[in-house]
Tab-separated table of N, CA, C and O in Angstrom:
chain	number	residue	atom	x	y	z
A	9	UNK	N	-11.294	-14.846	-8.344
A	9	UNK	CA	-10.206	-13.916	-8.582
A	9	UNK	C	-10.513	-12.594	-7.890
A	9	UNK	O	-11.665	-12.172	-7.986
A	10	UNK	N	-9.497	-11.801	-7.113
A	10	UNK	CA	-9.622	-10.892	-6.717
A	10	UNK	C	-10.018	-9.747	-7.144
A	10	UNK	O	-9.848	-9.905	-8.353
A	11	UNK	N	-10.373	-8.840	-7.036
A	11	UNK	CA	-10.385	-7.209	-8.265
A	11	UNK	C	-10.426	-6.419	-7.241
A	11	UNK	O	-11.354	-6.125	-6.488
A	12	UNK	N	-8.677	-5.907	-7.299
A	12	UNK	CA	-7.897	-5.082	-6.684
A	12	UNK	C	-7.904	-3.972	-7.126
A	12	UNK	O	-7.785	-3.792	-8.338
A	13	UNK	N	-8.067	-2.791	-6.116
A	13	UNK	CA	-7.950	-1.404	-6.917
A	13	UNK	C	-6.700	-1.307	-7.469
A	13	UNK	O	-6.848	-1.069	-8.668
A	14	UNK	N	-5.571	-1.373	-7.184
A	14	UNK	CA	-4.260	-1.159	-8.003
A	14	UNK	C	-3.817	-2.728	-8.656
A	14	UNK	O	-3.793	-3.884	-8.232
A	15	UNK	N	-3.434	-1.898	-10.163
A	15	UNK	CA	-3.123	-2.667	-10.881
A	15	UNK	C	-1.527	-3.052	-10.428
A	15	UNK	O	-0.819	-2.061	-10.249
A	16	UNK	N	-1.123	-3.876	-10.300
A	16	UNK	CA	0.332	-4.248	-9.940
A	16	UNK	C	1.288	-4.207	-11.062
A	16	UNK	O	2.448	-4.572	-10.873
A	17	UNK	N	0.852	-3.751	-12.328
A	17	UNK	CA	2.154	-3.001	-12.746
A	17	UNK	C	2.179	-1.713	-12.746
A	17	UNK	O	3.241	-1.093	-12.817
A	18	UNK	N	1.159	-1.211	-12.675
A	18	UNK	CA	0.981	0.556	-12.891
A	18	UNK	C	1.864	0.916	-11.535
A	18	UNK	O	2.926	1.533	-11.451
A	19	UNK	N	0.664	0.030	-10.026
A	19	UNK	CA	2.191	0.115	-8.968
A	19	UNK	C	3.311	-0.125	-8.884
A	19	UNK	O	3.906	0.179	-7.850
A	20	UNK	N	3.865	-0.649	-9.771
A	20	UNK	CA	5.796	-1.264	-9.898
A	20	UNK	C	6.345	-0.020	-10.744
A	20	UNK	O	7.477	0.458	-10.669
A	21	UNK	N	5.213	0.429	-11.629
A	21	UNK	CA	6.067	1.392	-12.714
A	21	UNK	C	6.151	2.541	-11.947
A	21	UNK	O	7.201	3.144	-12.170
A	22	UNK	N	5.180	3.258	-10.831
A	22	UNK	CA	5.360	3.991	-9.646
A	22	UNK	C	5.895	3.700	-8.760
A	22	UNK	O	5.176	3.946	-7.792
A	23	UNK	N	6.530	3.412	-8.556
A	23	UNK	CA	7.690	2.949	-7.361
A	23	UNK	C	8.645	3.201	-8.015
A	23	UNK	O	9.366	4.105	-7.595
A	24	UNK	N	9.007	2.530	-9.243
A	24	UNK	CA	9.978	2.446	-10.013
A	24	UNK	C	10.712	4.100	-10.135
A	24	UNK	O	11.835	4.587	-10.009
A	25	UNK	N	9.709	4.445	-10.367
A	25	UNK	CA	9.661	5.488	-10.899
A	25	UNK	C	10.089	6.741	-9.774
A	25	UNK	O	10.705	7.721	-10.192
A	26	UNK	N	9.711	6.621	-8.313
A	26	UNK	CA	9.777	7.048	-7.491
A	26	UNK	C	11.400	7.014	-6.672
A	26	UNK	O	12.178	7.884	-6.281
A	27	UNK	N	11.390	5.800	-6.675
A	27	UNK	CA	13.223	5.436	-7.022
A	27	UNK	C	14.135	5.640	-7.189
A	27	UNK	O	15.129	5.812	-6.483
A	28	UNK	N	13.737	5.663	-9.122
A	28	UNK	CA	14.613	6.684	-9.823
A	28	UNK	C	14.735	8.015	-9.240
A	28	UNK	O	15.806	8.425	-8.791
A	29	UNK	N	13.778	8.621	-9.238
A	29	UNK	CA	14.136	10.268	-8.831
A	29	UNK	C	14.314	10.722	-7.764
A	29	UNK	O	14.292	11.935	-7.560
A	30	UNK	N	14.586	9.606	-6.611
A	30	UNK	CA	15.270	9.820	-5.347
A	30	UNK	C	16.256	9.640	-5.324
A	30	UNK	O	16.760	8.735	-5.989
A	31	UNK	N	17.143	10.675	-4.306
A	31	UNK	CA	18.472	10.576	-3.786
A	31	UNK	C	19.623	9.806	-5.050
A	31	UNK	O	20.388	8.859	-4.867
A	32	UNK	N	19.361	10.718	-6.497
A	32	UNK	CA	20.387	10.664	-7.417
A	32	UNK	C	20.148	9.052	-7.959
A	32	UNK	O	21.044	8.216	-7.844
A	33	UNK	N	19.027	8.785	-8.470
A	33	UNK	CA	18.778	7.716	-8.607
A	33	UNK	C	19.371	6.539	-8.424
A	33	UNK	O	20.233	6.273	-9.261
A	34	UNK	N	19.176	5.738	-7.577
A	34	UNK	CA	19.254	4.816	-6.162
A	34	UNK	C	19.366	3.826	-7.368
A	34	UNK	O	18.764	4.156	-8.390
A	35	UNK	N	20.106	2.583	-7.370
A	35	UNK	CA	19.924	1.313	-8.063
A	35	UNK	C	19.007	0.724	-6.948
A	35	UNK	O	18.742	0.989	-5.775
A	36	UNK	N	18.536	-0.504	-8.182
A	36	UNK	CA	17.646	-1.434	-6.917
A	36	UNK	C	18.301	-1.956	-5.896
A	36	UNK	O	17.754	-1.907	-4.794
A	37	UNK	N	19.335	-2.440	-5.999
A	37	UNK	CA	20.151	-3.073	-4.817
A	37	UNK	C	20.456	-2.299	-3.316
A	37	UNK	O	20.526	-2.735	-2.167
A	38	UNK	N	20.585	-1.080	-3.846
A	38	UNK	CA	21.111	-0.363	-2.841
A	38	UNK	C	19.453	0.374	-2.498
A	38	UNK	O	19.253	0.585	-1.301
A	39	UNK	N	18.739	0.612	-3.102
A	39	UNK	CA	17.411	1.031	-2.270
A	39	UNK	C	16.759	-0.366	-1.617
A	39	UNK	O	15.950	-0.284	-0.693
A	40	UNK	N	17.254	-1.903	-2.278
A	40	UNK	CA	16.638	-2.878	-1.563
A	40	UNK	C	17.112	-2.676	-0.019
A	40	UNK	O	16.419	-2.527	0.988
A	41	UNK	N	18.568	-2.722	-0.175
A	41	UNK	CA	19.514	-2.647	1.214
A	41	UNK	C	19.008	-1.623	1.860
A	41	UNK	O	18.581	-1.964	2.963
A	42	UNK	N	18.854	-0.264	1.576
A	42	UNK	CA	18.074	0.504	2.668
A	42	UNK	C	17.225	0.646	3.160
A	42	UNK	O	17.239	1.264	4.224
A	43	UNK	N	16.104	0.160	2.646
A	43	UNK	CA	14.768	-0.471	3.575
A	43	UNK	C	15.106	-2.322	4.097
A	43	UNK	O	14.237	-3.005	4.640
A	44	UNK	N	16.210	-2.725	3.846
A	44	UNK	CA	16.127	-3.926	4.489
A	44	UNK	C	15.518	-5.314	3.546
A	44	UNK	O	15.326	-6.424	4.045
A	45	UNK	N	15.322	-5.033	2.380
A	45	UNK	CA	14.418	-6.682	2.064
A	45	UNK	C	16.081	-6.721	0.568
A	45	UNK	O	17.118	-6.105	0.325
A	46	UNK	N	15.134	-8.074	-0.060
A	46	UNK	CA	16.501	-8.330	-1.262
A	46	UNK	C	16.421	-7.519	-2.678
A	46	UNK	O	15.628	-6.598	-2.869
A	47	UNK	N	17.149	-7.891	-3.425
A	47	UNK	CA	17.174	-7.250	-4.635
A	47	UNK	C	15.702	-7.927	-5.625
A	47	UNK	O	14.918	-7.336	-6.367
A	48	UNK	N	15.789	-9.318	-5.242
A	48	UNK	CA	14.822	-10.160	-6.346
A	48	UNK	C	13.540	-9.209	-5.949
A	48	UNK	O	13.072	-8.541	-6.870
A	49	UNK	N	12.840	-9.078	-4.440
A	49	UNK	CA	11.904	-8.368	-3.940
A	49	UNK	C	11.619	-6.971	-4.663
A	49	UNK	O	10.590	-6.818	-5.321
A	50	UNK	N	12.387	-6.152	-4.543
A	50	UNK	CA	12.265	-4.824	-5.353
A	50	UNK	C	11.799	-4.867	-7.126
A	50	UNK	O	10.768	-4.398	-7.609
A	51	UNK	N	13.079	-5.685	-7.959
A	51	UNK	CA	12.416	-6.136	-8.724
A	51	UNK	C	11.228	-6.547	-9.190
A	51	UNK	O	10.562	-5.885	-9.985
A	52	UNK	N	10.879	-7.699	-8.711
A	52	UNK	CA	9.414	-8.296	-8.724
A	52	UNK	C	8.372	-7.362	-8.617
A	52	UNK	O	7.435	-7.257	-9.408
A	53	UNK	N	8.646	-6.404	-7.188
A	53	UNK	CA	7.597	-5.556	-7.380
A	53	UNK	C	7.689	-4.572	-8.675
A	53	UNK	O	6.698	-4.714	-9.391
A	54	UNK	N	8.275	-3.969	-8.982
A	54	UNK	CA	9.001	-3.049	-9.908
A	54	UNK	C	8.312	-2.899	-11.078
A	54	UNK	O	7.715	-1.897	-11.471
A	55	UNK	N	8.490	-4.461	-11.858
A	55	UNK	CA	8.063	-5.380	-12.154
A	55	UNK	C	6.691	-5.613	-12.709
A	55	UNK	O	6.269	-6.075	-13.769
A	56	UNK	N	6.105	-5.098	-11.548
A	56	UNK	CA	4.351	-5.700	-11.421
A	56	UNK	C	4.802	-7.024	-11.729
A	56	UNK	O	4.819	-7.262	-12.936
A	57	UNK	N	5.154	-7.907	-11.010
A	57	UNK	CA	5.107	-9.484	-11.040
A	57	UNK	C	4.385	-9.775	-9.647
A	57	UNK	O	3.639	-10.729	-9.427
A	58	UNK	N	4.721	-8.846	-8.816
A	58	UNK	CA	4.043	-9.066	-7.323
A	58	UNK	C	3.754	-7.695	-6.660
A	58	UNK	O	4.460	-6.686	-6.631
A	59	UNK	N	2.568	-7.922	-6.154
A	59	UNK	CA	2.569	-6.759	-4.901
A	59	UNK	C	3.176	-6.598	-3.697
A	59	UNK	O	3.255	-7.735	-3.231
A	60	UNK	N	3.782	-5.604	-2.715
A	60	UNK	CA	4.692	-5.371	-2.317
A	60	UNK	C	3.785	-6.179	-0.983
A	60	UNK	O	2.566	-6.310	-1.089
A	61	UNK	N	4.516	-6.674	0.222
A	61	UNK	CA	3.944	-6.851	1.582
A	61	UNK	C	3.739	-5.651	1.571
A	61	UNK	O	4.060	-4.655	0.922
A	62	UNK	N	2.620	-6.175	3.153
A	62	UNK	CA	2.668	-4.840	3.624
A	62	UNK	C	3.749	-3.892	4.472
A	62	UNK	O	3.772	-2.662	4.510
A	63	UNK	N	4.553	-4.749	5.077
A	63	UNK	CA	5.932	-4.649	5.550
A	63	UNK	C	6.519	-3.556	4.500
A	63	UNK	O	6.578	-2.356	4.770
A	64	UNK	N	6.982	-4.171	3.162
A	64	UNK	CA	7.587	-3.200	2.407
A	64	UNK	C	6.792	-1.980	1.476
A	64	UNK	O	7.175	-0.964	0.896
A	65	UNK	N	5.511	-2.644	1.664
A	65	UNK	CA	4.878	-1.242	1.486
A	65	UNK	C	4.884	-0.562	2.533
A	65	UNK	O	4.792	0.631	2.245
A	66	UNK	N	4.971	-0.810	4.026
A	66	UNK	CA	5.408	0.623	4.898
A	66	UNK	C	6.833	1.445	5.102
A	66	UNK	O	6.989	2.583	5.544
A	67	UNK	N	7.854	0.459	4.616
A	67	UNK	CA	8.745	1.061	3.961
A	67	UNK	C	9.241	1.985	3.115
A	67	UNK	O	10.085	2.855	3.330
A	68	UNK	N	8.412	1.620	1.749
A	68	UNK	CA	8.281	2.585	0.970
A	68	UNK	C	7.730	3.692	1.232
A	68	UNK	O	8.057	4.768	0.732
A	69	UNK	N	6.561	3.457	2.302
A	69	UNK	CA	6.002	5.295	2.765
A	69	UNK	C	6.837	5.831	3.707
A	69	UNK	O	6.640	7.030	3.906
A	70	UNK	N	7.832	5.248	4.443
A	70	UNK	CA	8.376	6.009	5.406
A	70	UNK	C	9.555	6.071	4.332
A	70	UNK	O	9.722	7.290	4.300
A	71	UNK	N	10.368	5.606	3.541
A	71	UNK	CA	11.267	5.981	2.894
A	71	UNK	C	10.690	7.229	1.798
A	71	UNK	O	11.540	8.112	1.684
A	72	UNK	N	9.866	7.395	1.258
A	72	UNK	CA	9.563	8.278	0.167
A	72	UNK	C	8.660	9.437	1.116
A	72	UNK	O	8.465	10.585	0.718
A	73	UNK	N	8.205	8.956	2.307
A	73	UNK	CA	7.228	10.164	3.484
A	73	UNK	C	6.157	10.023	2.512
A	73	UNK	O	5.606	11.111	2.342
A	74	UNK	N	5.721	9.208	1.900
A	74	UNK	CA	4.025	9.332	1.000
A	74	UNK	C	2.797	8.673	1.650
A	74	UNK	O	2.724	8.131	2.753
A	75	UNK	N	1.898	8.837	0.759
A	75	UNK	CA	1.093	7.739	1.555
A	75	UNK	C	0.502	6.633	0.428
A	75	UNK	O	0.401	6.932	-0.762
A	76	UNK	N	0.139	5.365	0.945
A	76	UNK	CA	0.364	4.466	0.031
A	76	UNK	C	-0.624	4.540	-1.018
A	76	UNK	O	-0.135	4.037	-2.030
A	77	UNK	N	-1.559	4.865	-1.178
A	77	UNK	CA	-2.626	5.407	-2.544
A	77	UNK	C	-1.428	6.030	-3.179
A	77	UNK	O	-1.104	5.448	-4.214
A	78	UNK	N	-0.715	6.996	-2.873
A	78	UNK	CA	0.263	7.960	-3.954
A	78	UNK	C	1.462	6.939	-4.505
A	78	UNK	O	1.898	6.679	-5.626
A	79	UNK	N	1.739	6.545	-3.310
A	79	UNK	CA	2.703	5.285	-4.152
A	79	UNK	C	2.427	3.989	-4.791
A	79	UNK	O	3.150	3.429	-5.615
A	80	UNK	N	1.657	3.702	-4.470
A	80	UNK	CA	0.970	2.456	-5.281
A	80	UNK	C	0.087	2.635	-6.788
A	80	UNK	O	-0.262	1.775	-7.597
A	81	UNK	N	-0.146	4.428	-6.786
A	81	UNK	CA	-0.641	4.875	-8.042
A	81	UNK	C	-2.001	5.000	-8.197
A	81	UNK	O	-2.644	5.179	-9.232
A	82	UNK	N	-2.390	4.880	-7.002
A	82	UNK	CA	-4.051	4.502	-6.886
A	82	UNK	C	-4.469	5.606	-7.260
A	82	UNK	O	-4.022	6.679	-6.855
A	83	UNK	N	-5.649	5.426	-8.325
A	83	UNK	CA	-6.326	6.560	-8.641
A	83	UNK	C	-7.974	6.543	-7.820
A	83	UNK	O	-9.081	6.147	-8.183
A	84	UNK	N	-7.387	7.267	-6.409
A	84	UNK	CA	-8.498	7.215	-5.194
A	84	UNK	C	-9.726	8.381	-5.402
A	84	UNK	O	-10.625	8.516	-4.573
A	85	UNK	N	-9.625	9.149	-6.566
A	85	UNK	CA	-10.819	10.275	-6.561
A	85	UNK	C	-11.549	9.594	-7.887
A	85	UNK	O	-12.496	10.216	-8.371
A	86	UNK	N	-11.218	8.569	-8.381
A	86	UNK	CA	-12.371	7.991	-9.465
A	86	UNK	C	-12.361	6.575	-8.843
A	86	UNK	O	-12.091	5.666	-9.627
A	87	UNK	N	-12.531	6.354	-7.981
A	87	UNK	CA	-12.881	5.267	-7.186
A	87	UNK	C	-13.930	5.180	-7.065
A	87	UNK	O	-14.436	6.299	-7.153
A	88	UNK	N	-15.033	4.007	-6.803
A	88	UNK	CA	-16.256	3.689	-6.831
A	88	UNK	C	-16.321	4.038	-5.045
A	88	UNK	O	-15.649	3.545	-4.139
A	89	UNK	N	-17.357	5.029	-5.004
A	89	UNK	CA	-17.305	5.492	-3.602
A	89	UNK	C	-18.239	4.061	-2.762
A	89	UNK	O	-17.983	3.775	-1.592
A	90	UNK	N	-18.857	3.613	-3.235
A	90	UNK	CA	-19.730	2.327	-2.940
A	90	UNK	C	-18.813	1.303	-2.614
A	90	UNK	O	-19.247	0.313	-2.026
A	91	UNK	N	-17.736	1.375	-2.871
A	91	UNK	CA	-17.053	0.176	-2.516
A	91	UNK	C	-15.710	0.572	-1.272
A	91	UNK	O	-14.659	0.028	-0.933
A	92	UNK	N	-16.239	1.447	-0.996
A	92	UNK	CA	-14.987	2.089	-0.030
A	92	UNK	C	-15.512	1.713	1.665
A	92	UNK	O	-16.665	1.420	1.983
A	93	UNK	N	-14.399	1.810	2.542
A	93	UNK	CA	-14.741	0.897	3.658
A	93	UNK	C	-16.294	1.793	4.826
A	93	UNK	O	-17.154	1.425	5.626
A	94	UNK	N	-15.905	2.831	4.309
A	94	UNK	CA	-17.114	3.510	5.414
A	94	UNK	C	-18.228	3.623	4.392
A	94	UNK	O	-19.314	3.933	4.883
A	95	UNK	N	-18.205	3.469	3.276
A	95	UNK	CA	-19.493	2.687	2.426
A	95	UNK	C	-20.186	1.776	2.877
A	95	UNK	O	-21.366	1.985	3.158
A	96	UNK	N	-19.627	0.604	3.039
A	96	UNK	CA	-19.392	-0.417	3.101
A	96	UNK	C	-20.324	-0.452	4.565
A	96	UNK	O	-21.334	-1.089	4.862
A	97	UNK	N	-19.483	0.552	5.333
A	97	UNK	CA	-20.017	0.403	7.241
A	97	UNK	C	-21.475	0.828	7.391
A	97	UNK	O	-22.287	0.193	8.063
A	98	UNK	N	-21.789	2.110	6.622
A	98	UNK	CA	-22.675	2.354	6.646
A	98	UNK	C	-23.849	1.782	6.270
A	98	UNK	O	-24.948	2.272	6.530
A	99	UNK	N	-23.565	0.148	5.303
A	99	UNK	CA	-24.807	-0.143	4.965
A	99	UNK	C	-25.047	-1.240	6.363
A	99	UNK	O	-26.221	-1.535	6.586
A	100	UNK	N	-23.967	-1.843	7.296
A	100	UNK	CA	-24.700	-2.500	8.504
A	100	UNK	C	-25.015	-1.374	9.444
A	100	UNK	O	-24.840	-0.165	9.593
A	101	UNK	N	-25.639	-2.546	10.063
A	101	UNK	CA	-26.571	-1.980	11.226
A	101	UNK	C	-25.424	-1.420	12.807
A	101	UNK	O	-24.355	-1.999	13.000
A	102	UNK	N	-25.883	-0.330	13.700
A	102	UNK	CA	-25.295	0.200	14.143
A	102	UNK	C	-24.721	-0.516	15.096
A	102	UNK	O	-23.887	0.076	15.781
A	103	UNK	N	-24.962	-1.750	15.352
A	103	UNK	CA	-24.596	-2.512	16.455
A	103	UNK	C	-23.106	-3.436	16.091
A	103	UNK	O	-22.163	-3.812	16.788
A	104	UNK	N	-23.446	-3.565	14.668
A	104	UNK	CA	-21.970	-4.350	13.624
A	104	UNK	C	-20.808	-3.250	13.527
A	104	UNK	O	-19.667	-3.246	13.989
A	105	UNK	N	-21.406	-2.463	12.877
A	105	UNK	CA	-20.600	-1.321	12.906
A	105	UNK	C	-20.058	-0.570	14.128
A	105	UNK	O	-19.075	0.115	13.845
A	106	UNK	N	-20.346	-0.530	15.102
A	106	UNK	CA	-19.708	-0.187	16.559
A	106	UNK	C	-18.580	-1.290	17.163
A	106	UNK	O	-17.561	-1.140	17.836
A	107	UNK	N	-19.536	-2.955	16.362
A	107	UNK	CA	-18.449	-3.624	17.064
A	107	UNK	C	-17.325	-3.625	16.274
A	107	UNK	O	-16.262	-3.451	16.870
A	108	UNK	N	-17.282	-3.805	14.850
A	108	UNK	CA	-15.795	-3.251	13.938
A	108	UNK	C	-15.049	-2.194	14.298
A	108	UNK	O	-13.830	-2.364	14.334
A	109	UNK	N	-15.485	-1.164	14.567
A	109	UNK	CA	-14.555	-0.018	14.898
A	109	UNK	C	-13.881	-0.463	15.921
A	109	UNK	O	-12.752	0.017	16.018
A	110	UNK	N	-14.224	-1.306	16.809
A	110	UNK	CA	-13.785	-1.399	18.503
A	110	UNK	C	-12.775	-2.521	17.427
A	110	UNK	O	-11.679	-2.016	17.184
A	111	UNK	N	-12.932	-3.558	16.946
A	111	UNK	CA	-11.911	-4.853	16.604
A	111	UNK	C	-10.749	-3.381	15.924
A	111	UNK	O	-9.770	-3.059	16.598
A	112	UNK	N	-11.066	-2.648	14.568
A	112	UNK	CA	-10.100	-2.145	13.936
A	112	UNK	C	-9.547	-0.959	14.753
A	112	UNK	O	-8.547	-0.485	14.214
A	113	UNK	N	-9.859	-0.428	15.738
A	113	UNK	CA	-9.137	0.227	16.442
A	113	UNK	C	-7.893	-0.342	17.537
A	113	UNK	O	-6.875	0.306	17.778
A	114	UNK	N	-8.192	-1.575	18.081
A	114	UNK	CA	-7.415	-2.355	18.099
A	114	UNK	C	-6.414	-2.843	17.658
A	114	UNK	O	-5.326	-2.757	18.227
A	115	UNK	N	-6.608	-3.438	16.568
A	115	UNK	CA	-5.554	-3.628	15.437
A	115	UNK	C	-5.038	-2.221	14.989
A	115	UNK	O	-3.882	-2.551	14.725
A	116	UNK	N	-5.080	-1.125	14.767
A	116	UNK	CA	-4.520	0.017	14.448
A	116	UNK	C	-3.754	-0.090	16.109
A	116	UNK	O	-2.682	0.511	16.186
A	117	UNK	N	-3.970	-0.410	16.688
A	117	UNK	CA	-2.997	0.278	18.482
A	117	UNK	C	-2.077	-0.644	19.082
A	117	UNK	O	-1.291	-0.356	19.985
A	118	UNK	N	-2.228	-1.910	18.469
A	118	UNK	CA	-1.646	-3.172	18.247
A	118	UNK	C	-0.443	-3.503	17.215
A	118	UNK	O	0.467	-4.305	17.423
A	119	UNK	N	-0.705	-2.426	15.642
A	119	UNK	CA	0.002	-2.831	14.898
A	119	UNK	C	1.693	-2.356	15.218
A	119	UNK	O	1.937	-1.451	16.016
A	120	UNK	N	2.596	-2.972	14.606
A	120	UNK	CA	3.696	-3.385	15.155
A	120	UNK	C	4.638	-2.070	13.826
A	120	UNK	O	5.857	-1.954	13.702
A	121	UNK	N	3.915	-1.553	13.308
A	121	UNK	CA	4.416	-0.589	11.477
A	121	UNK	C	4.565	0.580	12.203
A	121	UNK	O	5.464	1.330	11.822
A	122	UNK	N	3.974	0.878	13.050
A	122	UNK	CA	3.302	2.025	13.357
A	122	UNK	C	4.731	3.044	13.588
A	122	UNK	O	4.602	4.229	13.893
């Protein structure tokens, strides 16, 4: 089983929530229709029944201008700093770690969200 920093309802009840207090509070249907996915989708996430793609989680940051820790609810300053990705880099060796940056810089110049 996975152990995800965000809990997927705390993120649905933030979104939800985010939603509501946009643009005269938006029904789901009509905030589904303006980023493009369906009504069941919004829901679900909403919900915490599912986590959002990442597709519609970049949605949600370009629709709300946030960034996704704030919308997903992540509580990123009591985070286990040991488990964070340049944690993580720093415990390989400099030769692993040079070649990751080169793959994930890639994929960051590649990605299609951007």
């Amino acid at each position: 089983m996975r152990n995800y920093k965000c809990n997927p309802l705390i993120m649905g009840q933030r979104l939800k929530e985010l939603r509501r207090n946009a643009k005269n509070s938006m029904l789901q249907l009509a905030f589904a229709e303006e980023i493009g996915t369906c009504l069941g989708n919004i829901s679900k996430i909403e919900q915490g029944l599912r986590f959002p793609t990442i597709e519609i989680l970049y949605d949600y940051m370009n629709y709300f201008d946030g960034d996704a820790n704030l919308l997903c609810g992540c509580d990123i300053e009591n985070q286990n700093r040991e488990d964070s990705i340049d944690a993580r880099l720093e415990k390989l060796p400099l030769a692993v770690r040079d070649y990751l940056t080169v793959i994930f810089v890639e994929m960051i110049e590649k990605c299609p969200f951007q």
